[in-house]
Amino acid sequence: MSYRIYNGTQLITTTSSKSYTVTGLKPNTSYQLGVTNYNGSRESSKTTITVKTRGIRLVIPVSLTVNSTITLNYQEYSLGLVPIGTEPAGMFGGGNKRNIQAKVISAASGKSTVELLDSSNEFSDNTQMNKLQDGSFAAFTGYKAIYFRQ
């Protein structure tokens, strides 16, 4: 006996295993996953569930109020992240700026974990932000930066 795994109407894989890990999912996104029995020539009706992935989580070294919402500032090519003159045209000093809302999901030992409320995936889960000299907090990956100021 084998099983067919679907994402909506799209067949992801056929497997003989009773467990399967779906990869490549976006943060904070709903999916309708389904499974059928398949014997090589006939397929059963599909059983489906709807799941929603959680947002990317960041750790900020400051105590914030749990369940509050904060605003993070995202931008690419901030000054100092790439050598001057190597940024794309129009990006000197930062570009692709946007605000990202995040919910504080926990706070302990002077650190808070926040979860991004959109499908942003520019940073790895549980990225640690660091306190900067101006009192703000930031994390950097390549030419991408995310900031928080109280």
Short mmCIF file of N, CA, C and O in Angstrom, two decimals, residues 3-14 20 22 31-38 43-49:
data_model
loop_
_atom_site.label_atom_id
_atom_site.label_comp_id
_atom_site.label_asym_id
_atom_site.label_seq_id
_atom_site.Cartn_x
_atom_site.Cartn_y
_atom_site.Cartn_z
N TYR A 3 0.75 5.78 -0.22
CA TYR A 3 -0.07 6.95 0.09
C TYR A 3 0.35 8.09 -0.82
O TYR A 3 1.55 8.27 -1.10
N ARG A 4 -0.62 8.88 -1.25
CA ARG A 4 -0.34 10.07 -2.02
C ARG A 4 -0.61 11.28 -1.13
O ARG A 4 -1.66 11.37 -0.50
N ILE A 5 0.37 12.17 -1.09
CA ILE A 5 0.28 13.37 -0.26
C ILE A 5 0.06 14.57 -1.19
O ILE A 5 0.79 14.73 -2.18
N TYR A 6 -0.93 15.40 -0.85
CA TYR A 6 -1.27 16.56 -1.68
C TYR A 6 -1.16 17.86 -0.89
O TYR A 6 -1.42 17.90 0.31
N ASN A 7 -0.82 18.92 -1.60
CA ASN A 7 -0.94 20.29 -1.11
C ASN A 7 -2.02 20.91 -1.99
O ASN A 7 -1.76 21.24 -3.15
N GLY A 8 -3.24 21.03 -1.44
CA GLY A 8 -4.38 21.42 -2.27
C GLY A 8 -4.65 20.34 -3.29
O GLY A 8 -4.83 19.18 -2.94
N THR A 9 -4.60 20.67 -4.58
CA THR A 9 -4.81 19.67 -5.64
C THR A 9 -3.48 19.17 -6.21
O THR A 9 -3.47 18.27 -7.03
N GLN A 10 -2.36 19.75 -5.76
CA GLN A 10 -1.05 19.38 -6.29
C GLN A 10 -0.47 18.19 -5.54
O GLN A 10 -0.32 18.21 -4.31
N LEU A 11 -0.15 17.14 -6.28
CA LEU A 11 0.49 15.96 -5.70
C LEU A 11 1.91 16.32 -5.29
O LEU A 11 2.70 16.82 -6.09
N ILE A 12 2.24 16.09 -4.01
CA ILE A 12 3.59 16.36 -3.50
C ILE A 12 4.46 15.14 -3.68
O ILE A 12 5.57 15.22 -4.18
N THR A 13 3.94 13.97 -3.27
CA THR A 13 4.73 12.74 -3.34
C THR A 13 3.83 11.53 -3.19
O THR A 13 2.68 11.64 -2.74
N THR A 14 4.37 10.38 -3.55
CA THR A 14 3.77 9.09 -3.25
C THR A 14 4.78 8.35 -2.38
O THR A 14 5.96 8.30 -2.72
N TYR A 20 5.27 11.52 6.89
CA TYR A 20 5.91 12.32 5.86
C TYR A 20 6.04 13.75 6.35
O TYR A 20 5.11 14.28 6.97
N VAL A 22 6.34 17.56 5.27
CA VAL A 22 6.16 18.49 4.16
C VAL A 22 7.18 19.61 4.34
O VAL A 22 7.25 20.23 5.41
N TYR A 31 -2.36 26.14 4.59
CA TYR A 31 -2.25 25.09 3.57
C TYR A 31 -3.36 24.07 3.79
O TYR A 31 -3.73 23.79 4.93
N GLN A 32 -3.86 23.50 2.69
CA GLN A 32 -4.80 22.40 2.79
C GLN A 32 -4.07 21.15 2.31
O GLN A 32 -3.77 20.99 1.13
N LEU A 33 -3.71 20.30 3.28
CA LEU A 33 -2.95 19.09 3.00
C LEU A 33 -3.88 17.90 2.96
O LEU A 33 -4.83 17.83 3.75
N GLY A 34 -3.61 16.98 2.05
CA GLY A 34 -4.48 15.81 1.91
C GLY A 34 -3.67 14.55 1.72
O GLY A 34 -2.51 14.58 1.31
N VAL A 35 -4.32 13.40 1.98
CA VAL A 35 -3.69 12.10 1.79
C VAL A 35 -4.74 11.12 1.25
O VAL A 35 -5.92 11.20 1.61
N THR A 36 -4.27 10.23 0.35
CA THR A 36 -5.12 9.16 -0.17
C THR A 36 -4.36 7.85 -0.08
O THR A 36 -3.12 7.83 -0.04
N ASN A 37 -5.09 6.74 -0.06
CA ASN A 37 -4.49 5.42 -0.23
C ASN A 37 -4.40 5.17 -1.73
O ASN A 37 -5.31 5.52 -2.48
N TYR A 38 -3.31 4.54 -2.15
CA TYR A 38 -3.13 4.27 -3.57
C TYR A 38 -2.52 2.89 -3.73
O TYR A 38 -1.51 2.57 -3.10
N GLU A 43 -7.24 4.93 -6.41
CA GLU A 43 -6.95 5.87 -5.34
C GLU A 43 -8.22 6.10 -4.53
O GLU A 43 -9.31 6.27 -5.08
N SER A 44 -8.06 6.12 -3.21
CA SER A 44 -9.21 6.37 -2.33
C SER A 44 -9.58 7.86 -2.38
O SER A 44 -8.85 8.67 -2.95
N SER A 45 -10.70 8.19 -1.75
CA SER A 45 -11.04 9.60 -1.63
C SER A 45 -10.02 10.26 -0.70
O SER A 45 -9.42 9.62 0.15
N LYS A 46 -9.85 11.56 -0.89
CA LYS A 46 -8.83 12.31 -0.16
C LYS A 46 -9.35 12.74 1.20
O LYS A 46 -10.46 13.23 1.33
N THR A 47 -8.53 12.55 2.23
CA THR A 47 -8.78 13.11 3.56
C THR A 47 -7.90 14.34 3.69
O THR A 47 -6.70 14.28 3.43
N THR A 48 -8.51 15.48 4.07
CA THR A 48 -7.75 16.72 4.11
C THR A 48 -7.82 17.39 5.48
O THR A 48 -8.77 17.18 6.23
N ILE A 49 -6.81 18.17 5.75
CA ILE A 49 -6.79 19.05 6.92
C ILE A 49 -6.24 20.40 6.47
O ILE A 49 -5.47 20.47 5.52
#
